[in-house]
Structures are given as C-alpha cells and as structure tokens.
Amino acid sequence: MIMVGTQATLIGMDTDTADKTPVTLLGLGDMGTALARAWRAAGHPLTVWNRTPQKAGPLAEEGARVAATQTEAVASADGPVILCLLDDASVDEVLDGADLFGKDLVNLTTSTPAQARRRARWAEKRGARLLDGGIMAVPPMIGRPETGGYILYSGDRALFERHRELLEVPAGAKFVGEDAGHAALHDIALLSAMTGMFAGITHAFALVHEEKDLDRAELASLLVEWLGAMAGSAHEIADQLASGDYTEGVTSNLAMMTAGNDTLLASAEDQSVDPRLLTPYMELMSRRVAQGHGDEGLAGLVTLIRRE
Ligand code: FVH
C-alpha cells in the first residue's frame, strides 16, 4: 500500500518487517502520531497507548497494536519505550506505577534541562536506561528528511548507539552529550534564539504595515535571505567566547552598531511603531559601549545578562 499523507509518505504501513526493532510509543498528540506513522512506514512493529484512547483508532487501522493501559504497554515492550507527552508532569503521571526495570526509555517530551537531569536519575533508580530528546521539527516535518528536521539526544550514549537506526527514522538524530540535560539545553537555546528572530520579524512587518504599495512577499524573501546570512555571526560569537577575546575577528563592532541603533529608533518613531521589541537589546549594547568595550563584537553582551 502506498499512501501520500499530509505528514509522511507512507509505504507498506500495514506490514511489519521482521528485522526491525519493535517500538512502544506513549502519547498520541500531533507529534506522537507523526512519529508513530514514521515508524510504521519504516516497518517497525509498533505498540501505542494514549490517555484518550480514541486517538489510537486510526493507527490501529494502520497496523499498530493498541495497549489497554500504559503499564501493559511498558511491560510488554521488547524495544525502546518512547514518550511523547505534553510536559514533564504528564510523564510522571503516565509512568507512575509502571515497572521500568531493564527498560530503555527515550523521552521526547519537551523538558527543562533540570527536569531532564532529574528524569535520568529517576529512571536509574528504577533500573531503566534513559535517553532524553528535544525535537527540532514540527509534525509535518516528521518522516520527511528533506525538510531538515532533527532530534537532539543526550544521556546514555550506549542507548543512543543501540537504537540509532530506529531513532533516525522520524528525523535526523544528533547526540549532543552524556549529560542528560544537554539535549533540552540545546533545544531551549535554539527556541530562545528563534523567539528573538520572530521579535525582529514582527518589528520589520510593523514598520511597513501602513505602506500600501510595498510588497510584503518581497520583504519576506529579503528577510529570509538577510537573517540567514547574519545568523553566521553565531560562529564569531562562539569563537570569541572560547578565546575570551571579544575583539577577535570582529566584522562590525559594538560602537558602530550602537550608533546605528539611533537610526533604527528614529525610523520606528516615523513609522509609528513601538520599539519595545528592540530596545532591551539596544540598551545592553549601549551599556557595554559605556563600559569601554566599543571595539568588541556581540560576545560581551552574554556576560551582561548572566546572573552570577
Ligand atoms: N507539535 C509541535 O509542533 C511541537 C514540536 C516540537 C516538540 N513538541 C513537543 O512534543 C511533545 C508532544 O507534543 P504534541 O504536539 O504531540 O502535543 P499535543 O498534541 O498537545 O499532545 C499532548 C499529548 O500528551 C498527552 N497528555 C497530556 N497530559 C497528559 C496527562 N496528564 N496524562 C497522560 N497523557 C497526557 C495527551 O493525551 P490526550 O490529551 O490525547 O489524552 C497527548 O497524547 C510536547 O512536549 C511538545 O512540547 C511538539
């Protein structure tokens, strides 16, 4: 059977492949369902459980086994148990009472780094191995390698290697360290950077909002191109933080950028735009320049927002 669905190109979904590791998946929200379909499409025998059982119906028709309870799902698991739930509290709720001894757990539920580290200790006490994951993809990207989505993993490296083939099915799999909190930390760092980028895009569109004959689609293309080019400065900042010399390889220094901020603010005023999405960052830049570091790049701002 070949189905071209909205979430994945699903080939032979109703057949298990004997040499494929069985997967047990707890949580069939939007993301859990997309993951389930990717593993089924790749021929992995799949057992699923969801708090609201109706959500498992379509997957049962596609060949998944539906467990009656989460404890039964975990007890019968011959391969890794994947968790894709709303949050850390729901993981507690779902696994409360399950016998985890000897089980391989892969937690793809978004967590804070501290929660991920606590979860690793919690699993160890119960005799289970744990890999924490942070999904850098939205559901339509799952099972579509061409979209560039990936999942960050950290914690038990041996567990990652053992199940690498299976973990690479829904999206790329990147192992970022044995500290269980590091997948979550990378995940949150990337999402935080994205939030700043969205703030900038919001301001940009606000600037042109009243311009009747300005082509928004063209501005969007220019934003994508420009932000992509400028994102490379992350390497400059990383190098400066590593060397401790924040003037190393500076392409545009803080003094010059801070002087340019006045033009950005004056333009916002002229275009009737509240500059609040930009000013906190501009204030940091000015503070660093006032401290005598106008010849630096952006790395010094990192030290200004650290709470020591
Ligand atoms: N969807 C996305 O775009 C993002 C992309 C990046 C990664 N996130 C994270 O993935 C986790 C799951 O997200 P999701 O999209 O599947 O979320 P929902 O569709 O809201 O489904 C939530 C599932 O969790 C179950 N659940 C919630 N609370 C409990 C509970 N107390 N006990 C048992 N299960 C619980 C819920 O069950 P039900 O409501 O269907 O009964 C769903 O299965 C998440 O960490 C994202 O941050 C997704």
Coordinates of C-alpha atoms and ligand atoms in Angstrom, one line a residue:
M1 CA 0.0 0.0 0.0
I2 CA 1.3 3.5 -0.8
M3 CA -0.4 6.5 0.7
V4 CA 0.7 10.0 0.3
G5 CA -0.4 11.6 3.5
T6 CA -0.1 15.1 4.9
Q7 CA 2.6 14.0 7.4
A8 CA 4.6 11.4 5.6
T9 CA 4.8 9.3 2.5
L10 CA 3.7 6.1 4.0
I11 CA 4.8 3.0 2.2
G12 CA 3.7 -0.5 3.2
M13 CA 2.3 0.7 6.5
D14 CA 0.4 -2.4 7.3
T15 CA 3.4 -4.7 7.2
D16 CA 5.9 -5.3 10.0
T17 CA 9.5 -6.1 8.9
A18 CA 10.9 -9.0 10.9
D19 CA 14.4 -7.5 11.4
K20 CA 13.1 -4.1 12.6
T21 CA 13.2 -3.3 16.3
P22 CA 9.7 -3.0 17.9
V23 CA 8.7 0.4 19.2
T24 CA 6.4 1.2 22.1
L25 CA 5.1 4.8 22.0
L26 CA 3.2 6.5 24.8
G27 CA 1.4 9.7 23.7
L28 CA -0.5 10.3 20.5
G29 CA -0.8 14.0 20.3
D30 CA 0.1 15.7 17.0
M31 CA 3.8 14.9 17.4
G32 CA 3.3 11.4 18.8
T33 CA 1.0 10.5 15.9
A34 CA 3.5 11.8 13.3
L35 CA 6.3 9.7 15.0
A36 CA 4.1 6.6 15.1
R37 CA 3.3 6.9 11.3
A38 CA 7.0 7.3 10.5
W39 CA 7.9 4.1 12.4
R40 CA 5.0 2.2 10.9
A41 CA 6.0 3.4 7.4
A42 CA 9.5 2.1 8.1
G43 CA 8.2 -1.3 9.0
H44 CA 8.8 -1.2 12.8
P45 CA 6.3 -3.2 14.8
L46 CA 4.5 -0.6 16.9
T47 CA 2.6 -0.6 20.2
V48 CA 0.8 2.6 21.1
W49 CA -1.0 3.9 24.1
N50 CA -2.7 7.3 24.7
R51 CA -4.7 8.7 27.6
T52 CA -7.6 9.4 25.3
P53 CA -7.9 6.0 23.6
Q54 CA -9.9 7.3 20.5
K55 CA -6.8 8.9 19.2
A56 CA -5.2 5.4 18.7
G57 CA -8.1 4.3 16.3
P58 CA -6.5 5.4 13.0
L59 CA -3.1 3.9 14.0
A60 CA -4.8 0.6 14.9
E61 CA -6.2 0.5 11.3
E62 CA -2.7 1.2 10.0
G63 CA -1.4 -1.9 11.9
A64 CA -0.3 -0.6 15.3
R65 CA -1.1 -2.7 18.4
V66 CA -3.0 -0.6 20.9
A67 CA -2.2 -1.4 24.6
A68 CA -5.1 -1.2 27.0
T69 CA -3.0 0.6 29.7
Q70 CA 0.3 2.3 29.8
T71 CA 1.6 -0.2 32.3
E72 CA 0.7 -3.1 29.9
A73 CA 2.4 -1.2 27.1
V74 CA 5.6 -0.8 29.1
A75 CA 5.6 -4.4 30.5
S76 CA 5.2 -5.9 27.0
A77 CA 7.9 -3.7 25.4
D78 CA 10.6 -5.6 23.6
G79 CA 12.3 -2.5 22.3
P80 CA 12.6 1.1 23.4
V81 CA 9.6 2.9 25.1
I82 CA 9.2 6.3 23.6
L83 CA 7.4 9.1 25.5
C84 CA 6.0 12.0 23.6
L85 CA 3.7 13.7 26.1
L86 CA 2.7 17.3 26.9
D87 CA 5.2 18.0 29.7
D88 CA 7.3 16.6 32.4
A89 CA 4.3 16.3 34.8
S90 CA 2.4 14.2 32.3
V91 CA 5.4 11.8 32.2
D92 CA 5.2 11.4 35.9
E93 CA 1.5 10.7 35.7
V94 CA 1.8 8.2 32.9
L95 CA 4.8 6.2 34.3
D96 CA 3.6 6.2 37.9
G97 CA 3.2 2.5 38.8
A98 CA 4.9 1.1 35.7
D99 CA 7.7 -1.4 36.2
L100 CA 10.6 0.1 34.4
F101 CA 13.3 -2.3 35.4
G102 CA 15.5 -3.2 32.5
K103 CA 13.6 -0.9 30.1
D104 CA 15.1 1.5 27.5
L105 CA 13.3 4.9 27.8
V106 CA 13.5 7.6 25.2
N107 CA 11.8 10.8 26.4
L108 CA 10.9 13.1 23.6
T109 CA 8.6 15.3 25.8
T110 CA 9.9 18.9 25.9
S111 CA 11.6 19.4 29.3
T112 CA 13.8 21.9 31.0
P113 CA 17.4 20.8 31.4
A114 CA 16.9 20.4 35.1
Q115 CA 13.8 18.2 34.5
A116 CA 15.8 16.1 32.1
R117 CA 18.6 15.5 34.6
R118 CA 16.1 14.7 37.3
R119 CA 14.3 12.3 35.0
A120 CA 17.6 10.5 34.2
R121 CA 18.3 10.0 38.0
W122 CA 14.7 8.9 38.5
A123 CA 15.0 6.3 35.7
E124 CA 18.3 5.0 37.0
K125 CA 16.7 4.4 40.5
R126 CA 14.0 2.3 38.8
G127 CA 16.6 0.2 36.9
A128 CA 15.9 1.8 33.5
R129 CA 18.2 3.5 30.9
L130 CA 17.2 6.9 29.6
L131 CA 17.9 9.0 26.6
D132 CA 16.4 12.5 26.6
G133 CA 15.4 14.1 23.3
G134 CA 14.5 17.5 22.0
I135 CA 12.5 17.6 18.8
M136 CA 13.7 20.3 16.4
A137 CA 10.8 19.8 13.9
V138 CA 7.1 20.3 13.7
P139 CA 4.8 17.3 12.9
P140 CA 4.6 17.8 9.1
M141 CA 8.5 17.5 9.0
I142 CA 8.5 14.1 10.7
G143 CA 9.3 11.3 8.2
R144 CA 10.4 13.8 5.7
P145 CA 14.2 14.0 5.8
E146 CA 14.3 16.7 3.0
T147 CA 12.8 19.2 5.5
G148 CA 15.9 19.2 7.6
G149 CA 14.2 18.4 10.9
Y150 CA 16.2 16.6 13.6
I151 CA 16.0 15.4 17.1
L152 CA 18.7 16.2 19.7
Y153 CA 19.6 13.4 22.1
S154 CA 21.6 13.3 25.3
G155 CA 22.2 11.0 28.2
D156 CA 23.1 7.3 27.8
R157 CA 25.4 7.1 24.7
A158 CA 25.2 3.3 24.5
L159 CA 21.5 3.5 24.4
F160 CA 21.7 6.0 21.6
E161 CA 24.1 3.8 19.6
R162 CA 21.9 0.7 20.2
H163 CA 18.8 2.4 18.8
R164 CA 20.4 4.8 16.4
E165 CA 18.9 3.2 13.3
L166 CA 15.4 3.4 14.8
L167 CA 15.9 7.0 16.1
E168 CA 16.9 8.2 12.6
V169 CA 13.6 7.1 11.1
P170 CA 11.4 10.1 12.0
A171 CA 14.1 12.8 11.6
G172 CA 17.9 13.2 11.8
A173 CA 19.3 12.1 15.1
K174 CA 22.1 14.2 16.8
F175 CA 23.7 13.1 20.0
V176 CA 24.9 16.2 22.0
G177 CA 26.5 14.7 25.1
E178 CA 26.2 12.3 28.1
D179 CA 24.8 15.0 30.4
A180 CA 21.1 14.1 30.2
G181 CA 20.2 17.8 30.3
H182 CA 22.1 18.8 27.2
A183 CA 19.5 17.9 24.6
A184 CA 17.0 20.0 26.5
L185 CA 19.5 22.8 26.9
H186 CA 20.3 22.9 23.2
D187 CA 16.6 22.7 22.4
I188 CA 15.8 25.6 24.7
A189 CA 18.8 27.6 23.4
L190 CA 17.6 27.2 19.8
L191 CA 14.0 28.0 20.6
S192 CA 15.1 31.1 22.6
A193 CA 17.1 32.3 19.6
M194 CA 14.1 31.7 17.4
T195 CA 12.0 33.8 19.7
G196 CA 14.4 36.8 19.3
M197 CA 14.3 36.2 15.5
F198 CA 10.5 36.3 15.5
A199 CA 10.5 39.5 17.5
G200 CA 12.7 41.1 14.8
I201 CA 10.5 39.9 12.0
T202 CA 7.4 41.2 13.9
H203 CA 9.1 44.7 14.2
A204 CA 10.1 44.6 10.5
F205 CA 6.5 43.9 9.3
A206 CA 5.2 46.6 11.7
L207 CA 7.5 49.1 10.1
V208 CA 5.9 48.6 6.7
H209 CA 2.3 48.0 7.9
E210 CA 0.8 51.2 6.5
E211 CA 2.8 51.2 3.2
K212 CA 0.1 50.3 0.7
D213 CA 2.3 49.7 -2.3
L214 CA 5.1 47.7 -0.5
D215 CA 5.3 44.1 -1.5
R216 CA 5.2 42.0 1.8
A217 CA 6.2 38.8 -0.1
E218 CA 9.3 40.5 -1.4
L219 CA 10.2 41.8 2.1
A220 CA 9.7 38.2 3.4
S221 CA 12.1 36.9 0.9
L222 CA 14.7 39.6 1.8
L223 CA 14.2 38.8 5.5
V224 CA 14.9 35.1 4.9
E225 CA 18.0 35.9 2.9
W226 CA 19.3 38.5 5.3
L227 CA 18.7 36.6 8.5
G228 CA 20.2 33.5 7.0
A229 CA 23.4 35.5 6.2
M230 CA 23.6 37.2 9.5
A231 CA 23.0 34.0 11.5
G232 CA 26.5 33.0 10.6
S233 CA 27.7 35.6 13.2
A234 CA 26.9 32.9 15.8
H235 CA 30.3 31.4 14.9
E236 CA 32.1 34.7 15.5
I237 CA 30.5 34.9 19.0
A238 CA 31.3 31.3 19.8
D239 CA 34.9 31.8 18.8
Q240 CA 35.2 35.0 20.9
L241 CA 33.6 33.3 24.0
A242 CA 36.0 30.4 23.6
S243 CA 39.1 32.6 23.3
G244 CA 38.0 35.2 25.9
D245 CA 39.0 37.9 23.4
Y246 CA 35.8 39.6 22.4
T247 CA 37.5 41.8 19.8
E248 CA 38.8 38.7 17.9
G249 CA 37.7 38.7 14.2
V250 CA 35.1 41.4 14.7
T251 CA 33.4 42.4 11.5
S252 CA 31.1 45.1 12.9
N253 CA 32.0 46.5 16.3
L254 CA 29.6 47.5 19.0
A255 CA 30.3 51.2 18.8
M256 CA 29.3 51.3 15.1
M257 CA 26.2 49.1 15.7
T258 CA 25.1 51.2 18.7
A259 CA 25.4 54.4 16.7
G260 CA 23.2 52.8 14.0
N261 CA 20.6 52.0 16.6
D262 CA 19.5 55.7 16.7
T263 CA 18.6 55.4 13.0
L264 CA 16.5 52.3 13.7
L265 CA 14.7 54.0 16.6
A266 CA 14.1 57.2 14.7
S267 CA 12.6 55.2 11.8
A268 CA 10.4 53.3 14.2
E269 CA 9.1 56.6 15.5
D270 CA 8.5 57.9 12.0
Q271 CA 6.6 54.7 11.1
S272 CA 4.5 54.9 14.3
V273 CA 6.0 51.6 15.7
D274 CA 6.5 50.9 19.4
P275 CA 10.2 49.9 19.6
R276 CA 9.8 47.7 22.7
L277 CA 10.9 44.5 20.9
L278 CA 14.3 46.1 20.1
T279 CA 15.1 48.4 23.0
P280 CA 16.1 45.9 25.7
Y281 CA 18.8 44.5 23.4
M282 CA 19.9 48.0 22.3
E283 CA 20.2 49.1 26.0
L284 CA 22.6 46.2 26.6
M285 CA 24.7 47.2 23.6
S286 CA 24.9 50.8 24.9
R287 CA 25.8 49.6 28.4
R288 CA 28.7 47.6 27.0
V289 CA 29.9 50.5 25.0
A290 CA 29.7 52.8 28.0
Q291 CA 31.9 50.3 29.9
G292 CA 34.6 51.0 27.3
H293 CA 34.1 47.9 25.0
G294 CA 33.0 49.6 21.8
D295 CA 35.7 47.7 19.9
E296 CA 34.1 44.3 20.7
G297 CA 31.6 42.2 18.8
L298 CA 28.5 40.9 20.5
A299 CA 30.1 38.3 22.8
G300 CA 30.4 40.7 25.7
L301 CA 26.6 41.0 25.9
V302 CA 26.5 37.4 27.0
T303 CA 28.3 38.4 30.2
L304 CA 25.9 41.2 30.8
I305 CA 22.8 39.1 31.1
R306 CA 24.4 36.2 33.1
R307 CA 23.1 36.1 36.7
E308 CA 26.2 35.1 38.8
Ligands
FVH1 N1 3.7 19.9 18.0 C1 4.8 20.6 17.8 O1 4.9 21.5 16.9 C2 6.0 20.6 18.8 C3 7.3 20.5 18.0 C4 8.5 20.4 18.9 C5 8.3 19.3 20.0 N2 7.0 19.5 20.7 C6 6.9 18.7 21.9 O2 6.4 17.4 21.7 C7 5.6 17.0 22.8 C8 4.3 16.5 22.3 O3 3.7 17.5 21.5 P1 2.3 17.2 20.7 O4 2.4 18.1 19.6 O5 2.1 15.8 20.5 O6 1.3 17.8 21.8 P2 -0.3 17.5 21.9 O7 -0.9 17.4 20.6 O8 -0.8 18.6 22.8 O9 -0.4 16.1 22.7 C9 -0.1 16.0 24.0 C10 0.0 14.5 24.4 O10 0.2 14.4 25.8 C11 -0.9 13.7 26.4 N3 -1.1 14.1 27.8 C12 -1.1 15.4 28.2 N4 -1.3 15.4 29.5 C13 -1.4 14.1 30.0 C14 -1.5 13.5 31.2 N5 -1.6 14.2 32.3 N6 -1.5 12.2 31.3 C15 -1.4 11.4 30.1 N7 -1.2 12.0 28.9 C16 -1.2 13.3 28.8 C17 -2.1 13.9 25.5 O11 -3.0 13.0 25.7 P3 -4.6 13.2 25.3 O12 -4.9 14.7 25.7 O13 -4.7 12.9 23.9 O14 -5.3 12.3 26.2 C18 -1.4 13.8 24.1 O15 -1.1 12.5 23.8 C19 5.5 18.2 23.7 O16 6.4 18.0 24.8 C20 5.9 19.3 22.8 O17 6.4 20.4 23.5 C21 5.8 19.5 19.8

